[in-house]
Amino acid sequence: MKKIIFLFLFILICSGITLAQTGTKKKRPLDFEYGRVVLNNYSEKTGFAPVVFNHWLHRAKFTCRLCHVDIGFAMKAGGTDIKATDNMNGYYCGTCHNGKATSTGSGKVFEACSKKFTADDGRRCERCHSLGKNVKPEYEFAQFTAKLPKERFGNGINWEKAESTGAIKLVDFLEGVSIKRPALAIQKDMSIDAKLEGMPAIIFSHKKHTVWNGCELCHPEIFIGVKKGATKYSMVEIFEGKYCGACHGKVAFPTIDCQRCHTTPVGG
Amino acid sequence: MNNNRGSRAIALAAVLVVLSGVPVLFDGGYAAAAAASSQDDWKKEFEDICSMTQDSMSLTPDELRSLVSRCDALRPRIEKLDESQRKVYLKRLQMCRDLLAFVLESKAGK
C-alpha cells in the first residue's frame, strides 16, 4: 500500500515539474508577422473583423515620425482610439488611404472607410479588417523584401541599412499635414556604459534614430532626460517594453540582437 | 408718357434690388472669409510653434517659455474643433509642447 502511495506521489511530482517547465512559452512571430498590430477598439462591435496593420510594409515607405507625430498615431496599440469616421474625414489611415493620388508618389492609395458603401466594397474593407480571414495581400513579404539587406532577428531585414544604402526611400513629409521645418541639427553619438561587467558599451547614434523619429517621438515620452545619464533604466525595463523597448522588440530589431547596440569592445 | 413712367419704375426697382443685395452678398462673403481665416489662424499658429521643435536645442529659455505659453493659449481653440481634427491636433500639440517644455527644463537644470 505504501509503495502505491509513494509511486502515486512520485508520478504526481514528476508530472508537476514537467508541466511547470513547459509553461506557456511565447511563440516567436514569423517574419511577416513581426511588428503586426491588431486594432479592435470598435471593429467587432460594429460587425467587422479587427484590423491587421503590418508595420513592415509601411516602414519600408515612411518614417516612424510621419505616422506617429504628423498623423498622430499613438505608440501603443489601441491608444489612438481611431474610428471609421476619422478615416472618412481624412485623418489617421484616411490621411493617405483616401482613394486619391498622394504626395507619397506611390500612386492611388485605396480608400479606407468611405462614406459611400456598396456591396462590392466588402473586399476593400477586408484589406484592413482581415483578422481571421484568408485575404490575399497586395504585397507579399518575401517578394517585397527580397532585395533588402538581411538581418538575423526581428523580421529578418536590416531596415537601418536599407535606409542608409538607399534601398528604401522614406517619405517624411506630407503636403497639408506635415510642417515645413529646417533640417535637424544632429546631436552627437554617445556611449552608454553597460551595467554588466564584460558586456560591451552601447554606442547610441542620434543620427540613425532621428532619420526615422525626429525629436518628439522619443523625448520626453520615452526618454525623459536630455543630459547623458538623466534617464536611468535597466535591461529588465527594456525587455518590459519601456525605453528602447518601446520600439525595439516590437517593430525595430529586437533586444535579443545584443550586438546591434552593445558594439564597443570591452576596453575599446 | 405712361411707358416712360413704367420704365423708370422698373429701373428704380432694379436699382433697389441690386443695392439691397450687395450688403447681403458682402455679409455672406465676409462671414465665409472670416470663418476660413479663423480656421487658418489656429493652424498657422500651430505650424509656427511646432515648426520650432527641431531647433529647440538652440533656442533661449525665454524663447522656449514663449513657445510653451503659445501652446497653452492655442489648446482651447483646438478643443473647439470637430472630433477627428481635435484628436489629431491635440495630440500633436501636446507632443510639441512636451518637447519644448522638456528642453526648457533641461536648460534650466544646467
Coordinates of C-alpha atoms in Angstrom, one line a residue:
Chain A
M1 CA 0.0 0.0 0.0
K2 CA 2.8 2.3 1.0
K3 CA 4.5 1.5 -2.3
I4 CA 1.4 2.5 -4.3
I5 CA 1.1 5.8 -2.4
F6 CA 4.8 6.5 -2.9
L7 CA 4.5 5.7 -6.6
F8 CA 1.4 7.9 -6.9
L9 CA 3.2 10.8 -5.2
F10 CA 6.3 10.3 -7.4
I11 CA 4.2 10.5 -10.6
L12 CA 2.3 13.5 -9.3
I13 CA 5.6 15.4 -8.5
C14 CA 7.2 14.4 -11.8
S15 CA 4.2 15.5 -13.9
G16 CA 4.0 18.7 -11.9
I17 CA 7.7 19.5 -12.7
T18 CA 7.1 18.7 -16.4
L19 CA 4.1 20.9 -16.6
A20 CA 5.8 23.7 -14.8
Q21 CA 8.7 23.7 -17.2
T22 CA 6.7 23.7 -20.4
G23 CA 4.5 26.6 -19.1
T24 CA 3.3 29.0 -21.8
K25 CA 6.2 29.8 -24.0
K26 CA 5.7 32.9 -26.2
K27 CA 5.7 32.0 -29.8
R28 CA 8.3 33.8 -31.9
P29 CA 6.5 35.7 -34.7
L30 CA 7.1 34.8 -38.3
D31 CA 9.0 37.3 -40.4
F32 CA 5.9 38.8 -41.9
E33 CA 4.1 38.9 -38.5
Y34 CA 6.8 40.9 -36.7
G35 CA 5.5 44.3 -35.8
R36 CA 1.9 43.4 -36.6
V37 CA -0.7 45.4 -34.7
V38 CA -4.3 44.3 -34.3
L39 CA -6.8 47.2 -33.9
N40 CA -10.1 46.3 -32.4
N41 CA -11.4 49.2 -30.4
Y42 CA -14.6 49.3 -32.4
S43 CA -14.3 46.8 -35.3
E44 CA -16.0 43.8 -33.8
K45 CA -18.6 46.0 -32.1
T46 CA -19.7 47.3 -35.5
G47 CA -19.7 43.9 -37.2
F48 CA -16.2 44.0 -38.8
A49 CA -13.2 41.8 -38.3
P50 CA -10.4 43.5 -36.4
V51 CA -7.9 45.5 -38.4
V52 CA -4.5 43.9 -39.1
F53 CA -1.8 46.5 -39.6
N54 CA 1.6 45.4 -40.9
H55 CA 4.4 47.7 -39.9
W56 CA 6.9 46.2 -42.4
L57 CA 5.0 47.5 -45.4
H58 CA 4.6 51.0 -44.0
R59 CA 8.0 51.3 -42.6
A60 CA 9.5 50.5 -46.0
K61 CA 7.9 53.7 -47.3
F62 CA 7.5 56.1 -44.5
T63 CA 9.4 57.3 -41.4
C64 CA 8.0 56.4 -38.0
R65 CA 7.8 60.1 -37.3
L66 CA 5.4 60.8 -40.2
C67 CA 2.8 58.4 -38.8
H68 CA 3.4 58.8 -35.1
V69 CA 3.9 62.5 -35.0
D70 CA 2.4 64.2 -38.0
I71 CA -0.6 61.8 -38.5
G72 CA -1.0 61.3 -34.7
F73 CA -0.9 57.6 -34.2
A74 CA -0.2 56.6 -30.6
M75 CA 2.8 54.4 -29.9
K76 CA 0.7 51.8 -28.0
A77 CA -1.8 49.6 -29.8
G78 CA -5.3 50.8 -29.2
G79 CA -4.1 54.1 -27.8
T80 CA -5.2 56.2 -30.8
D81 CA -8.9 55.5 -30.4
I82 CA -9.3 55.6 -34.1
K83 CA -12.8 55.4 -35.6
A84 CA -14.1 54.9 -39.1
T85 CA -15.3 58.5 -39.2
D86 CA -11.8 59.7 -38.5
N87 CA -10.6 57.9 -41.6
M88 CA -13.6 59.2 -43.6
N89 CA -12.7 62.7 -42.5
G90 CA -9.2 62.3 -43.9
Y91 CA -7.3 61.6 -40.6
Y92 CA -5.2 58.7 -39.4
C93 CA -5.4 55.9 -42.1
G94 CA -7.6 58.2 -44.2
T95 CA -4.7 60.7 -44.4
C96 CA -3.2 58.6 -47.2
H97 CA -5.9 56.0 -47.8
N98 CA -8.2 58.4 -49.4
G99 CA -8.7 56.9 -52.9
K100 CA -6.6 59.7 -54.4
A101 CA -3.1 60.1 -55.5
T102 CA -0.9 61.3 -52.7
S103 CA 2.4 63.0 -52.3
T104 CA 4.0 59.7 -51.5
G105 CA 4.5 59.1 -55.2
S106 CA 3.1 55.6 -54.9
G107 CA 0.0 56.5 -57.0
K108 CA -3.6 56.0 -56.0
V109 CA -4.0 54.6 -52.4
F110 CA -7.1 52.7 -51.7
E111 CA -9.8 54.4 -49.7
A112 CA -10.3 53.5 -46.0
C113 CA -13.8 53.6 -44.5
S114 CA -15.6 55.6 -47.2
K115 CA -18.9 57.3 -46.6
K116 CA -20.4 55.7 -49.7
F117 CA -20.6 52.0 -49.3
T118 CA -21.7 49.5 -52.0
A119 CA -21.9 45.7 -51.9
D120 CA -18.7 45.5 -53.9
D121 CA -16.8 47.3 -51.1
G122 CA -16.7 44.3 -48.9
R123 CA -13.3 43.2 -50.4
R124 CA -11.9 46.7 -49.9
C125 CA -12.9 46.6 -46.2
E126 CA -11.2 43.2 -45.8
R127 CA -7.9 44.6 -46.9
C128 CA -7.6 46.1 -43.4
H129 CA -10.4 44.3 -41.5
S130 CA -8.7 41.0 -42.1
L131 CA -8.1 39.2 -38.8
G132 CA -9.1 35.5 -39.1
K133 CA -9.8 35.9 -42.8
N134 CA -8.0 34.5 -45.7
V135 CA -7.2 37.7 -47.5
K136 CA -4.6 37.7 -50.3
P137 CA -2.4 40.7 -49.6
E138 CA -1.4 43.2 -52.3
Y139 CA 2.2 43.0 -51.2
E140 CA 3.8 39.7 -50.2
F141 CA 6.5 40.0 -47.6
A142 CA 9.2 37.6 -49.1
Q143 CA 8.8 39.1 -52.5
F144 CA 8.7 42.7 -51.3
T145 CA 11.8 42.4 -49.1
A146 CA 13.8 40.0 -51.4
K147 CA 16.4 42.7 -52.3
L148 CA 16.6 44.4 -48.9
P149 CA 19.7 43.8 -46.7
K150 CA 19.1 40.9 -44.3
E151 CA 19.4 40.6 -40.5
R152 CA 19.3 37.7 -38.1
F153 CA 16.3 38.7 -35.9
G154 CA 13.1 40.6 -36.0
N155 CA 11.6 40.3 -39.4
G156 CA 15.0 39.4 -40.9
I157 CA 15.5 42.8 -42.6
N158 CA 18.2 45.3 -41.7
W159 CA 16.0 48.4 -42.1
E160 CA 18.6 50.8 -40.9
K161 CA 21.0 49.6 -43.7
A162 CA 18.2 49.5 -46.2
E163 CA 17.6 53.2 -45.5
S164 CA 21.3 54.3 -45.4
T165 CA 22.1 52.5 -48.6
G166 CA 19.1 53.9 -50.4
A167 CA 17.4 50.5 -50.9
I168 CA 14.3 52.2 -49.4
K169 CA 13.4 55.9 -49.7
L170 CA 11.4 57.1 -46.8
V171 CA 8.8 59.7 -47.1
D172 CA 8.9 62.1 -44.2
F173 CA 6.7 64.9 -45.4
L174 CA 3.0 65.0 -46.4
E175 CA 1.7 68.2 -48.0
G176 CA -1.0 69.7 -45.9
V177 CA -0.2 67.5 -43.0
S178 CA 3.5 67.9 -42.1
I179 CA 5.1 71.2 -41.1
K180 CA 7.9 72.6 -43.1
R181 CA 10.9 72.6 -40.9
P182 CA 14.6 73.2 -41.2
A183 CA 16.8 70.2 -41.3
L184 CA 17.5 68.8 -37.9
A185 CA 20.9 69.5 -36.3
I186 CA 22.2 66.1 -35.4
Q187 CA 23.2 65.5 -31.8
K188 CA 26.5 63.7 -31.3
D189 CA 26.6 59.9 -30.8
M190 CA 27.1 58.9 -27.2
S191 CA 28.3 55.9 -25.4
I192 CA 26.3 54.3 -22.6
D193 CA 28.2 52.0 -20.3
A194 CA 26.7 48.6 -19.7
K195 CA 25.9 47.7 -16.2
L196 CA 27.1 44.1 -16.6
E197 CA 30.9 43.6 -16.3
G198 CA 32.3 42.3 -19.5
M199 CA 29.4 43.5 -21.6
P200 CA 30.5 45.9 -24.4
A201 CA 29.3 49.5 -24.0
I202 CA 26.5 50.9 -26.2
I203 CA 27.1 53.5 -28.9
F204 CA 23.9 55.3 -29.2
S205 CA 23.5 57.1 -32.6
H206 CA 21.2 60.1 -32.6
K207 CA 21.7 60.3 -36.4
K208 CA 20.4 56.8 -37.0
H209 CA 17.4 57.4 -34.8
T210 CA 16.5 60.9 -35.9
V211 CA 16.3 59.8 -39.6
W212 CA 13.3 57.7 -38.6
N213 CA 11.9 59.5 -35.5
G214 CA 12.8 63.2 -35.3
C215 CA 12.9 64.5 -31.7
E216 CA 9.4 64.5 -30.2
L217 CA 8.7 60.8 -30.8
C218 CA 11.3 59.9 -28.2
H219 CA 11.5 63.0 -26.0
P220 CA 10.1 63.3 -23.4
E221 CA 7.5 60.5 -23.7
I222 CA 10.0 57.6 -23.9
F223 CA 13.3 59.2 -22.7
I224 CA 12.8 61.9 -20.1
G225 CA 16.3 63.3 -19.7
V226 CA 18.2 65.2 -22.3
K227 CA 21.5 65.0 -20.5
K228 CA 23.5 61.8 -20.6
G229 CA 22.6 59.6 -17.7
A230 CA 19.5 61.6 -16.8
T231 CA 17.2 58.6 -17.5
K232 CA 18.1 55.5 -15.5
Y233 CA 17.0 52.3 -16.9
S234 CA 17.8 48.6 -17.0
M235 CA 17.6 45.7 -19.4
V236 CA 14.7 44.4 -17.4
E237 CA 12.7 47.5 -18.1
I238 CA 13.7 47.4 -21.8
F239 CA 12.5 43.8 -22.0
E240 CA 9.3 45.0 -20.4
G241 CA 8.8 47.4 -23.4
K242 CA 10.0 50.6 -21.7
Y243 CA 12.7 53.0 -23.0
C244 CA 14.5 51.4 -26.0
G245 CA 11.9 48.6 -25.7
A246 CA 9.1 50.9 -26.8
C247 CA 10.2 50.2 -30.4
H248 CA 12.9 47.5 -30.2
G249 CA 11.3 44.2 -29.8
K250 CA 8.0 45.4 -31.2
V251 CA 8.8 46.9 -34.6
A252 CA 12.5 47.8 -34.6
F253 CA 15.1 45.0 -34.3
P254 CA 14.6 43.0 -31.1
T255 CA 16.7 43.3 -27.9
I256 CA 17.9 39.7 -28.2
D257 CA 20.2 41.0 -31.0
C258 CA 22.7 42.3 -28.4
Q259 CA 25.5 43.1 -30.8
R260 CA 23.4 45.7 -32.7
C261 CA 23.6 48.0 -29.6
H262 CA 26.5 46.7 -27.5
T263 CA 29.1 47.5 -30.1
T264 CA 32.1 48.8 -28.3
P265 CA 34.7 46.1 -27.5
V266 CA 35.5 46.0 -23.8
G267 CA 38.4 48.3 -23.0
G268 CA 37.9 49.8 -26.5
Chain B
M1 CA -45.6 109.1 -71.1
N2 CA -47.0 106.1 -69.3
N3 CA -44.4 103.9 -70.9
N4 CA -41.7 106.2 -69.6
R5 CA -43.0 106.1 -66.1
G6 CA -43.2 102.3 -66.3
S7 CA -39.6 102.1 -67.4
R8 CA -38.5 104.4 -64.6
A9 CA -40.3 102.3 -62.0
I10 CA -38.7 99.1 -63.3
A11 CA -35.3 100.7 -63.3
L12 CA -35.8 102.1 -59.8
A13 CA -36.9 98.6 -58.6
A14 CA -33.9 97.0 -60.2
V15 CA -31.5 99.5 -58.5
L16 CA -33.2 98.9 -55.1
V17 CA -32.9 95.1 -55.6
V18 CA -29.3 95.4 -56.5
L19 CA -28.5 97.7 -53.7
S20 CA -30.3 95.6 -51.1
G21 CA -28.4 92.5 -52.4
V22 CA -25.0 94.0 -52.1
P23 CA -24.8 94.1 -48.3
V24 CA -26.3 90.6 -48.1
L25 CA -23.7 89.3 -50.5
F26 CA -21.0 91.2 -48.9
D27 CA -22.0 90.0 -45.4
G28 CA -22.1 86.4 -46.5
G29 CA -18.8 86.6 -48.3
Y30 CA -17.3 88.3 -45.3
A31 CA -18.6 85.7 -42.9
A32 CA -17.2 82.9 -45.0
A33 CA -13.9 84.6 -45.4
A34 CA -13.8 85.3 -41.7
A35 CA -14.6 81.7 -40.9
A36 CA -11.9 80.5 -43.3
S37 CA -9.4 83.0 -41.8
S38 CA -10.3 81.8 -38.3
Q39 CA -9.8 78.2 -39.5
D40 CA -6.4 79.0 -40.9
D41 CA -5.5 81.1 -37.9
W42 CA -5.2 78.2 -35.5
K43 CA -3.4 76.0 -38.0
K44 CA -0.9 78.8 -38.9
E45 CA -0.2 79.3 -35.2
F46 CA 0.1 75.6 -34.7
E47 CA 2.6 75.3 -37.5
D48 CA 4.5 78.4 -36.4
I49 CA 5.0 77.0 -33.0
C50 CA 5.6 73.4 -33.8
S51 CA 8.0 74.1 -36.7
M52 CA 10.4 75.1 -34.0
T53 CA 10.8 71.7 -32.3
Q54 CA 13.7 70.7 -34.5
D55 CA 15.6 73.9 -33.4
S56 CA 14.5 73.7 -29.8
M57 CA 18.0 72.9 -28.5
S58 CA 19.3 76.2 -30.0
L59 CA 16.5 78.4 -28.5
T60 CA 17.0 80.5 -25.4
P61 CA 14.9 79.8 -22.3
D62 CA 12.8 82.9 -22.9
E63 CA 12.1 81.8 -26.5
L64 CA 11.1 78.3 -25.2
R65 CA 8.9 79.8 -22.5
S66 CA 7.1 82.0 -25.0
L67 CA 6.5 79.0 -27.3
V68 CA 5.2 76.9 -24.4
S69 CA 2.8 79.7 -23.5
R70 CA 1.6 79.9 -27.1
C71 CA 0.9 76.2 -27.0
D72 CA -1.2 76.7 -23.9
A73 CA -3.1 79.6 -25.5
L74 CA -3.7 77.5 -28.6
R75 CA -5.1 74.5 -26.8
P76 CA -8.6 75.8 -26.1
R77 CA -9.0 76.8 -29.8
I78 CA -8.2 73.3 -30.9
E79 CA -10.5 71.8 -28.3
K80 CA -13.4 73.5 -30.2
L81 CA -12.7 71.7 -33.5
D82 CA -14.6 68.6 -34.7
E83 CA -13.7 65.3 -33.1
S84 CA -11.3 63.9 -35.7
Q85 CA -9.4 67.2 -36.0
R86 CA -9.4 67.7 -32.3
K87 CA -7.9 64.3 -31.5
V88 CA -5.1 64.6 -34.0
Y89 CA -4.2 68.2 -33.3
L90 CA -4.4 68.0 -29.6
K91 CA -2.0 65.1 -29.6
R92 CA 0.3 66.8 -32.0
L93 CA 0.2 70.0 -29.9
Q94 CA 0.8 68.0 -26.7
M95 CA 3.9 66.3 -28.2
C96 CA 5.2 69.6 -29.4
R97 CA 4.6 71.3 -26.1
D98 CA 6.1 68.4 -24.1
L99 CA 9.3 68.6 -26.2
L100 CA 9.6 72.4 -25.8
A101 CA 8.9 72.2 -22.0
F102 CA 11.4 69.3 -21.7
V103 CA 14.2 71.2 -23.5
L104 CA 13.4 74.3 -21.3
E105 CA 13.6 72.2 -18.1
S106 CA 16.9 70.6 -19.3
K107 CA 18.3 74.1 -20.0
A108 CA 17.1 75.4 -16.7
G109 CA 18.8 72.5 -14.9
K110 CA 22.2 73.2 -16.4

